[in-house]
C-alpha positions as protocol buffer text, in pm:
chain_id: "A"
residue {
  index: 1
  type: MET
  ca { x: 9200 y: 7646 z: 8818 }
}
residue {
  index: 2
  type: THR
  ca { x: 8869 y: 7818 z: 8911 }
}
residue {
  index: 3
  type: SER
  ca { x: 8561 y: 7786 z: 8698 }
}
residue {
  index: 4
  type: ALA
  ca { x: 8413 y: 8081 z: 8511 }
}
residue {
  index: 5
  type: ASN
  ca { x: 8078 y: 8203 z: 8687 }
}
residue {
  index: 6
  type: PRO
  ca { x: 7797 y: 8040 z: 8482 }
}
residue {
  index: 7
  type: SER
  ca { x: 7523 y: 8266 z: 8646 }
}
residue {
  index: 8
  type: ASN
  ca { x: 7625 y: 8564 z: 8420 }
}
residue {
  index: 9
  type: ALA
  ca { x: 7622 y: 8405 z: 8077 }
}
residue {
  index: 10
  type: GLY
  ca { x: 7383 y: 8655 z: 7919 }
}
residue {
  index: 11
  type: ALA
  ca { x: 7566 y: 8952 z: 8073 }
}
residue {
  index: 12
  type: SER
  ca { x: 7748 y: 9193 z: 7857 }
}
residue {
  index: 13
  type: LEU
  ca { x: 8122 y: 9180 z: 7829 }
}
residue {
  index: 14
  type: SER
  ca { x: 8169 y: 9476 z: 8072 }
}
residue {
  index: 15
  type: GLU
  ca { x: 7922 y: 9320 z: 8341 }
}
residue {
  index: 16
  type: LYS
  ca { x: 8126 y: 8989 z: 8288 }
}
residue {
  index: 17
  type: LYS
  ca { x: 8435 y: 9169 z: 8363 }
}
residue {
  index: 18
  type: LYS
  ca { x: 8291 y: 9346 z: 8637 }
}
residue {
  index: 19
  type: ASP
  ca { x: 8136 y: 9039 z: 8814 }
}
residue {
  index: 20
  type: LEU
  ca { x: 8486 y: 8836 z: 8752 }
}
residue {
  index: 21
  type: ARG
  ca { x: 8679 y: 9123 z: 8909 }
}
residue {
  index: 22
  type: LYS
  ca { x: 8459 y: 9158 z: 9209 }
}
residue {
  index: 23
  type: SER
  ca { x: 8458 y: 8779 z: 9263 }
}
residue {
  index: 24
  type: ILE
  ca { x: 8831 y: 8757 z: 9234 }
}
residue {
  index: 25
  type: THR
  ca { x: 8892 y: 9049 z: 9466 }
}
residue {
  index: 26
  type: ALA
  ca { x: 8659 y: 8920 z: 9729 }
}
residue {
  index: 27
  type: ARG
  ca { x: 8843 y: 8589 z: 9724 }
}
residue {
  index: 28
  type: LEU
  ca { x: 9185 y: 8752 z: 9732 }
}
residue {
  index: 29
  type: ARG
  ca { x: 9092 y: 8961 z: 10043 }
}
residue {
  index: 30
  type: ALA
  ca { x: 8988 y: 8647 z: 10230 }
}
residue {
  index: 31
  type: LEU
  ca { x: 9362 y: 8519 z: 10196 }
}
residue {
  index: 32
  type: ASP
  ca { x: 9591 y: 8561 z: 10496 }
}
residue {
  index: 33
  type: ASP
  ca { x: 9916 y: 8779 z: 10428 }
}
residue {
  index: 34
  type: SER
  ca { x: 10128 y: 8489 z: 10536 }
}
residue {
  index: 35
  type: TYR
  ca { x: 9965 y: 8256 z: 10275 }
}
residue {
  index: 36
  type: VAL
  ca { x: 10029 y: 8523 z: 10012 }
}
residue {
  index: 37
  type: ALA
  ca { x: 10397 y: 8564 z: 10098 }
}
residue {
  index: 38
  type: ALA
  ca { x: 10463 y: 8179 z: 10114 }
}
residue {
  index: 39
  type: GLU
  ca { x: 10273 y: 8142 z: 9767 }
}
residue {
  index: 40
  type: ALA
  ca { x: 10510 y: 8423 z: 9632 }
}
residue {
  index: 41
  type: SER
  ca { x: 10813 y: 8240 z: 9737 }
}
residue {
  index: 42
  type: ARG
  ca { x: 10712 y: 7936 z: 9555 }
}
residue {
  index: 43
  type: LEU
  ca { x: 10629 y: 8153 z: 9229 }
}
residue {
  index: 44
  type: PHE
  ca { x: 10940 y: 8372 z: 9234 }
}
residue {
  index: 45
  type: PRO
  ca { x: 11196 y: 8080 z: 9147 }
}
residue {
  index: 46
  type: ARG
  ca { x: 10985 y: 7955 z: 8854 }
}
residue {
  index: 47
  type: LEU
  ca { x: 10998 y: 8323 z: 8710 }
}
residue {
  index: 48
  type: LEU
  ca { x: 11375 y: 8372 z: 8784 }
}
residue {
  index: 49
  type: ALA
  ca { x: 11466 y: 8017 z: 8615 }
}
residue {
  index: 50
  type: LEU
  ca { x: 11275 y: 8126 z: 8301 }
}
residue {
  index: 51
  type: GLU
  ca { x: 11524 y: 8180 z: 8015 }
}
residue {
  index: 52
  type: GLU
  ca { x: 11296 y: 8471 z: 7895 }
}
residue {
  index: 53
  type: TYR
  ca { x: 11401 y: 8636 z: 8250 }
}
residue {
  index: 54
  type: THR
  ca { x: 11770 y: 8524 z: 8257 }
}
residue {
  index: 55
  type: ASP
  ca { x: 11827 y: 8659 z: 7918 }
}
residue {
  index: 56
  type: SER
  ca { x: 11655 y: 9007 z: 8001 }
}
residue {
  index: 57
  type: THR
  ca { x: 11852 y: 9321 z: 8052 }
}
residue {
  index: 58
  type: CYS
  ca { x: 11591 y: 9578 z: 8072 }
}
residue {
  index: 59
  type: VAL
  ca { x: 11300 y: 9507 z: 8291 }
}
residue {
  index: 60
  type: SER
  ca { x: 10969 y: 9671 z: 8396 }
}
residue {
  index: 61
  type: LEU
  ca { x: 10833 y: 9549 z: 8728 }
}
residue {
  index: 62
  type: TYR
  ca { x: 10491 y: 9670 z: 8885 }
}
residue {
  index: 63
  type: LEU
  ca { x: 10509 y: 9766 z: 9254 }
}
residue {
  index: 64
  type: SER
  ca { x: 10220 y: 9580 z: 9408 }
}
residue {
  index: 65
  type: MET
  ca { x: 9925 y: 9745 z: 9594 }
}
residue {
  index: 66
  type: PRO
  ca { x: 9822 y: 9614 z: 9944 }
}
residue {
  index: 67
  type: ALA
  ca { x: 9533 y: 9391 z: 9772 }
}
residue {
  index: 68
  type: LYS
  ca { x: 9676 y: 9062 z: 9778 }
}
residue {
  index: 69
  type: GLU
  ca { x: 9815 y: 9059 z: 9441 }
}
residue {
  index: 70
  type: VAL
  ca { x: 10150 y: 8884 z: 9398 }
}
residue {
  index: 71
  type: PRO
  ca { x: 10376 y: 9112 z: 9595 }
}
residue {
  index: 72
  type: THR
  ca { x: 10672 y: 9230 z: 9408 }
}
residue {
  index: 73
  type: PHE
  ca { x: 10879 y: 9402 z: 9684 }
}
residue {
  index: 74
  type: PRO
  ca { x: 11124 y: 9388 z: 9848 }
}
residue {
  index: 75
  type: ASP
  ca { x: 11208 y: 9036 z: 9758 }
}
residue {
  index: 76
  type: LEU
  ca { x: 11153 y: 9002 z: 9380 }
}
residue {
  index: 77
  type: LEU
  ca { x: 11259 y: 9361 z: 9340 }
}
residue {
  index: 78
  type: GLU
  ca { x: 11576 y: 9292 z: 9504 }
}
residue {
  index: 79
  type: ALA
  ca { x: 11638 y: 8987 z: 9325 }
}
residue {
  index: 80
  type: VAL
  ca { x: 11566 y: 9147 z: 8963 }
}
residue {
  index: 81
  type: MET
  ca { x: 11812 y: 9414 z: 9054 }
}
residue {
  index: 82
  type: THR
  ca { x: 12087 y: 9219 z: 9217 }
}
residue {
  index: 83
  type: ASP
  ca { x: 12088 y: 8847 z: 9116 }
}
residue {
  index: 84
  type: GLY
  ca { x: 12350 y: 8879 z: 8845 }
}
residue {
  index: 85
  type: LYS
  ca { x: 12385 y: 8993 z: 8465 }
}
residue {
  index: 86
  type: GLY
  ca { x: 12162 y: 9001 z: 8206 }
}
residue {
  index: 87
  type: ALA
  ca { x: 12247 y: 8839 z: 7855 }
}
residue {
  index: 88
  type: GLU
  ca { x: 12471 y: 9122 z: 7724 }
}
residue {
  index: 89
  type: GLY
  ca { x: 12695 y: 9092 z: 8039 }
}
residue {
  index: 90
  type: ARG
  ca { x: 12578 y: 9403 z: 8247 }
}
residue {
  index: 91
  type: ALA
  ca { x: 12342 y: 9455 z: 8528 }
}
residue {
  index: 92
  type: ARG
  ca { x: 11955 y: 9480 z: 8425 }
}
residue {
  index: 93
  type: ASP
  ca { x: 11801 y: 9823 z: 8379 }
}
residue {
  index: 94
  type: VAL
  ca { x: 11486 y: 9813 z: 8597 }
}
residue {
  index: 95
  type: TYR
  ca { x: 11180 y: 10036 z: 8534 }
}
residue {
  index: 96
  type: VAL
  ca { x: 10861 y: 10095 z: 8750 }
}
residue {
  index: 97
  type: PRO
  ca { x: 10524 y: 10251 z: 8655 }
}
residue {
  index: 98
  type: LYS
  ca { x: 10410 y: 10599 z: 8751 }
}
residue {
  index: 99
  type: VAL
  ca { x: 10041 y: 10705 z: 8689 }
}
residue {
  index: 100
  type: THR
  ca { x: 10034 y: 11060 z: 8589 }
}
residue {
  index: 101
  type: GLY
  ca { x: 9658 y: 11108 z: 8515 }
}
residue {
  index: 102
  type: PRO
  ca { x: 9311 y: 10908 z: 8459 }
}
residue {
  index: 103
  type: ALA
  ca { x: 9316 y: 10836 z: 8108 }
}
residue {
  index: 104
  type: PRO
  ca { x: 9457 y: 10495 z: 8000 }
}
residue {
  index: 105
  type: GLY
  ca { x: 9758 y: 10661 z: 7837 }
}
residue {
  index: 106
  type: ASP
  ca { x: 9852 y: 10839 z: 8141 }
}
residue {
  index: 107
  type: MET
  ca { x: 10110 y: 10585 z: 8274 }
}
residue {
  index: 108
  type: VAL
  ca { x: 10491 y: 10602 z: 8215 }
}
residue {
  index: 109
  type: MET
  ca { x: 10784 y: 10390 z: 8316 }
}
residue {
  index: 110
  type: LEU
  ca { x: 11063 y: 10551 z: 8519 }
}
residue {
  index: 111
  type: PRO
  ca { x: 11412 y: 10412 z: 8598 }
}
residue {
  index: 112
  type: LEU
  ca { x: 11496 y: 10286 z: 8946 }
}
residue {
  index: 113
  type: SER
  ca { x: 11842 y: 10287 z: 9070 }
}
residue {
  index: 114
  type: SER
  ca { x: 11826 y: 10102 z: 9384 }
}
residue {
  index: 115
  type: PRO
  ca { x: 11558 y: 9886 z: 9559 }
}
residue {
  index: 116
  type: GLU
  ca { x: 11585 y: 10093 z: 9884 }
}
residue {
  index: 117
  type: ASP
  ca { x: 11452 y: 10409 z: 9681 }
}
residue {
  index: 118
  type: VAL
  ca { x: 11113 y: 10243 z: 9710 }
}
residue {
  index: 119
  type: SER
  ca { x: 11066 y: 10304 z: 10097 }
}
residue {
  index: 120
  type: SER
  ca { x: 11090 y: 10689 z: 10012 }
}
residue {
  index: 121
  type: PHE
  ca { x: 10833 y: 10689 z: 9719 }
}
residue {
  index: 122
  type: PRO
  ca { x: 10510 y: 10864 z: 9764 }
}
residue {
  index: 123
  type: VAL
  ca { x: 10231 y: 10635 z: 9804 }
}
residue {
  index: 124
  type: SER
  ca { x: 9925 y: 10659 z: 9535 }
}
residue {
  index: 125
  type: LYS
  ca { x: 9563 y: 10643 z: 9614 }
}
residue {
  index: 126
  type: TRP
  ca { x: 9582 y: 10289 z: 9541 }
}
residue {
  index: 127
  type: GLY
  ca { x: 9827 y: 10223 z: 9785 }
}
residue {
  index: 128
  type: ILE
  ca { x: 10113 y: 10183 z: 9538 }
}
residue {
  index: 129
  type: PRO
  ca { x: 10458 y: 10343 z: 9591 }
}
residue {
  index: 130
  type: GLU
  ca { x: 10543 y: 10575 z: 9286 }
}
residue {
  index: 131
  type: PRO
  ca { x: 10848 y: 10731 z: 9190 }
}
residue {
  index: 132
  type: PRO
  ca { x: 10832 y: 11103 z: 9168 }
}
residue {
  index: 133
  type: LEU
  ca { x: 10837 y: 11264 z: 8822 }
}
residue {
  index: 134
  type: PRO
  ca { x: 11166 y: 11405 z: 8696 }
}
residue {
  index: 135
  type: PRO
  ca { x: 11183 y: 11768 z: 8608 }
}
residue {
  index: 136
  type: SER
  ca { x: 11197 y: 11658 z: 8233 }
}
residue {
  index: 137
  type: LEU
  ca { x: 11042 y: 11343 z: 8109 }
}
residue {
  index: 138
  type: SER
  ca { x: 11161 y: 11185 z: 7756 }
}
residue {
  index: 139
  type: PRO
  ca { x: 10881 y: 11131 z: 7521 }
}
residue {
  index: 140
  type: SER
  ca { x: 11079 y: 10793 z: 7414 }
}
residue {
  index: 141
  type: LEU
  ca { x: 10982 y: 10469 z: 7576 }
}
residue {
  index: 142
  type: PRO
  ca { x: 11241 y: 10244 z: 7744 }
}
residue {
  index: 143
  type: PRO
  ca { x: 11392 y: 9952 z: 7546 }
}
residue {
  index: 144
  type: LEU
  ca { x: 11228 y: 9712 z: 7766 }
}
residue {
  index: 145
  type: ASP
  ca { x: 11277 y: 9331 z: 7687 }
}
residue {
  index: 146
  type: LEU
  ca { x: 11058 y: 9211 z: 7958 }
}
residue {
  index: 147
  type: VAL
  ca { x: 10749 y: 9350 z: 8128 }
}
residue {
  index: 148
  type: LEU
  ca { x: 10614 y: 9178 z: 8446 }
}
residue {
  index: 149
  type: VAL
  ca { x: 10259 y: 9275 z: 8438 }
}
residue {
  index: 150
  type: PRO
  ca { x: 9980 y: 9263 z: 8748 }
}
residue {
  index: 151
  type: GLY
  ca { x: 9615 y: 9172 z: 8703 }
}
residue {
  index: 152
  type: VAL
  ca { x: 9308 y: 9072 z: 8888 }
}
residue {
  index: 153
  type: ALA
  ca { x: 9260 y: 8737 z: 8682 }
}
residue {
  index: 154
  type: PHE
  ca { x: 9430 y: 8527 z: 8416 }
}
residue {
  index: 155
  type: ASP
  ca { x: 9332 y: 8218 z: 8226 }
}
residue {
  index: 156
  type: ASN
  ca { x: 9567 y: 7953 z: 8065 }
}
residue {
  index: 157
  type: LYS
  ca { x: 9548 y: 8104 z: 7739 }
}
residue {
  index: 158
  type: CYS
  ca { x: 9721 y: 8405 z: 7909 }
}
residue {
  index: 159
  type: ASN
  ca { x: 9445 y: 8649 z: 7884 }
}
residue {
  index: 160
  type: ARG
  ca { x: 9445 y: 8905 z: 8161 }
}
residue {
  index: 161
  type: LEU
  ca { x: 9185 y: 9073 z: 8361 }
}
residue {
  index: 162
  type: GLY
  ca { x: 9318 y: 9412 z: 8499 }
}
residue {
  index: 163
  type: HIS
  ca { x: 9153 y: 9666 z: 8742 }
}
residue {
  index: 164
  type: GLY
  ca { x: 8961 y: 9847 z: 8466 }
}
residue {
  index: 165
  type: LYS
  ca { x: 9173 y: 10154 z: 8398 }
}
residue {
  index: 166
  type: GLY
  ca { x: 9357 y: 10054 z: 8074 }
}
residue {
  index: 167
  type: TYR
  ca { x: 9687 y: 10177 z: 8202 }
}
residue {
  index: 168
  type: TYR
  ca { x: 9871 y: 9852 z: 8100 }
}
residue {
  index: 169
  type: ASP
  ca { x: 9702 y: 9783 z: 7766 }
}
residue {
  index: 170
  type: SER
  ca { x: 9766 y: 10148 z: 7665 }
}
residue {
  index: 171
  type: PHE
  ca { x: 10125 y: 10130 z: 7772 }
}
residue {
  index: 172
  type: LEU
  ca { x: 10180 y: 9794 z: 7611 }
}
residue {
  index: 173
  type: SER
  ca { x: 10047 y: 9899 z: 7278 }
}
residue {
  index: 174
  type: ARG
  ca { x: 10255 y: 10215 z: 7263 }
}
residue {
  index: 175
  type: LEU
  ca { x: 10544 y: 10000 z: 7384 }
}
residue {
  index: 176
  type: PHE
  ca { x: 10503 y: 9733 z: 7093 }
}
residue {
  index: 177
  type: ALA
  ca { x: 10489 y: 10037 z: 6840 }
}
residue {
  index: 178
  type: SER
  ca { x: 10770 y: 10216 z: 6972 }
}
residue {
  index: 179
  type: HIS
  ca { x: 10976 y: 9888 z: 6938 }
}
residue {
  index: 180
  type: ALA
  ca { x: 10863 y: 9816 z: 6594 }
}
residue {
  index: 181
  type: ALA
  ca { x: 10939 y: 10147 z: 6474 }
}
residue {
  index: 182
  type: ALA
  ca { x: 11290 y: 10117 z: 6621 }
}
residue {
  index: 183
  type: GLY
  ca { x: 11332 y: 9741 z: 6439 }
}
residue {
  index: 184
  type: ARG
  ca { x: 11369 y: 9624 z: 6800 }
}
residue {
  index: 185
  type: ALA
  ca { x: 11216 y: 9261 z: 6905 }
}
residue {
  index: 186
  type: ARG
  ca { x: 10895 y: 9284 z: 7064 }
}
residue {
  index: 187
  type: PRO
  ca { x: 10930 y: 9250 z: 7452 }
}
residue {
  index: 188
  type: MET
  ca { x: 10800 y: 8964 z: 7643 }
}
residue {
  index: 189
  type: THR
  ca { x: 10497 y: 9007 z: 7867 }
}
residue {
  index: 190
  type: ILE
  ca { x: 10469 y: 8785 z: 8150 }
}
residue {
  index: 191
  type: GLY
  ca { x: 10183 y: 8805 z: 8407 }
}
residue {
  index: 192
  type: LEU
  ca { x: 10221 y: 8699 z: 8785 }
}
residue {
  index: 193
  type: ALA
  ca { x: 9934 y: 8522 z: 8930 }
}
residue {
  index: 194
  type: LEU
  ca { x: 9834 y: 8343 z: 9259 }
}
residue {
  index: 195
  type: GLU
  ca { x: 9630 y: 8002 z: 9186 }
}
residue {
  index: 196
  type: GLU
  ca { x: 9338 y: 8167 z: 9316 }
}
residue {
  index: 197
  type: GLN
  ca { x: 9359 y: 8445 z: 9033 }
}
residue {
  index: 198
  type: MET
  ca { x: 9334 y: 8161 z: 8777 }
}
residue {
  index: 199
  type: VAL
  ca { x: 9000 y: 8110 z: 8593 }
}
residue {
  index: 200
  type: ALA
  ca { x: 8894 y: 7911 z: 8324 }
}
residue {
  index: 201
  type: SER
  ca { x: 8820 y: 8199 z: 8079 }
}
residue {
  index: 202
  type: VAL
  ca { x: 8892 y: 8569 z: 8100 }
}
residue {
  index: 203
  type: PRO
  ca { x: 8629 y: 8762 z: 7906 }
}
residue {
  index: 204
  type: VAL
  ca { x: 8826 y: 8953 z: 7650 }
}
residue {
  index: 205
  type: ASP
  ca { x: 8743 y: 9242 z: 7397 }
}
residue {
  index: 206
  type: THR
  ca { x: 8936 y: 9326 z: 7087 }
}
residue {
  index: 207
  type: PHE
  ca { x: 9158 y: 9581 z: 7256 }
}
residue {
  index: 208
  type: ASP
  ca { x: 9249 y: 9359 z: 7542 }
}
residue {
  index: 209
  type: LEU
  ca { x: 9621 y: 9229 z: 7495 }
}
residue {
  index: 210
  type: PRO
  ca { x: 9695 y: 8873 z: 7592 }
}
residue {
  index: 211
  type: LEU
  ca { x: 10022 y: 8823 z: 7745 }
}
residue {
  index: 212
  type: ASP
  ca { x: 10305 y: 8589 z: 7636 }
}
residue {
  index: 213
  type: ALA
  ca { x: 10310 y: 8383 z: 7954 }
}
residue {
  index: 214
  type: VAL
  ca { x: 10151 y: 8370 z: 8306 }
}
residue {
  index: 215
  type: VAL
  ca { x: 10362 y: 8244 z: 8599 }
}
residue {
  index: 216
  type: THR
  ca { x: 10171 y: 8106 z: 8900 }
}
residue {
  index: 217
  type: PRO
  ca { x: 10314 y: 7925 z: 9202 }
}
residue {
  index: 218
  type: ASP
  ca { x: 10231 y: 7576 z: 9049 }
}
residue {
  index: 219
  type: LYS
  ca { x: 10286 y: 7634 z: 8691 }
}
residue {
  index: 220
  type: VAL
  ca { x: 10412 y: 7851 z: 8385 }
}
residue {
  index: 221
  type: TYR
  ca { x: 10165 y: 7905 z: 8132 }
}
residue {
  index: 222
  type: PHE
  ca { x: 10288 y: 8010 z: 7760 }
}
residue {
  index: 223
  type: ARG
  ca { x: 10055 y: 8157 z: 7506 }
}
residue {
  index: 224
  type: LYS
  ca { x: 10060 y: 7893 z: 7220 }
}
residue {
  index: 225
  type: ASP
  ca { x: 10076 y: 8160 z: 6919 }
}
residue {
  index: 226
  type: ARG
  ca { x: 10390 y: 8330 z: 7107 }
}
residue {
  index: 227
  type: GLU
  ca { x: 10709 y: 8152 z: 7020 }
}
residue {
  index: 228
  type: ARG
  ca { x: 10927 y: 8099 z: 7320 }
}
residue {
  index: 229
  type: LYS
  ca { x: 11272 y: 8241 z: 7348 }
}
residue {
  index: 230
  type: GLY
  ca { x: 11514 y: 7977 z: 7176 }
}
residue {
  index: 231
  type: GLY
  ca { x: 11215 y: 7763 z: 7064 }
}
C-alpha cells in the first residue's frame, strides 16, 4: 500500500485531495495498458466470487474512462450480464451512469440491455461511453442492490477519492434515501482499484461517503462498521 504524502501535512483538505489526485493520476498514466489489463484479470475473479456479488440482482457498473482506472468493459460488463442468475433466480438488471450536467446531482443510471450496446454509445468529454437519454426519464431511482464505484484513490478503511465532481457521492446519497423511503435494504457499494491506487489514508470530508468494500487484484477490504452479507 502506498504511503500518504507527508509533504502536504499543513495543507487544507481540498489541497490534500488535489495533491493526492495529481500524484495517483500521474502514477496510473505511467502504467502499461498490458499491465492494467493483466491486473484487472486478477481482480475480477475476486469480485465475482463475493457473496455480495453472486446474490445481486440489480447492479450499477461504471463504464471506465481511458485513464488507467480498472477497465470494466468488455470483460467485466459481459461477465456481470451473462454469468448466470442472481439470488432471485433471474438474470441481473444492469445500469450504467449518464452525466447530464455539471452539478453533482447531474448523474443518472440508465438500464443496459446488452453489452454490445456500449460500442454504439456516444463518448463524453472524459472519454467515457454514455447511453443516450431516453425521451422520458423516470424520476425514481433503480432498485440497485450493488453499486460498483470508480475512483482515483482508496484506502483500507474503504474511503474513496473521486475525480472531484461529486457525482457518485450525490448519487449514492439520493439512492440510500430512496431505498430507505421504500423500505429496501441499503445497497452494497464496492470500489474497484489497482494496487497503485491504494494509499495509507484518503483525506475525507463529512460529505464523503465511505464504501462498503474495495476490491484489488491482491485483496478485498471490507469496512469494519458495515456488516457483511450473511455475517
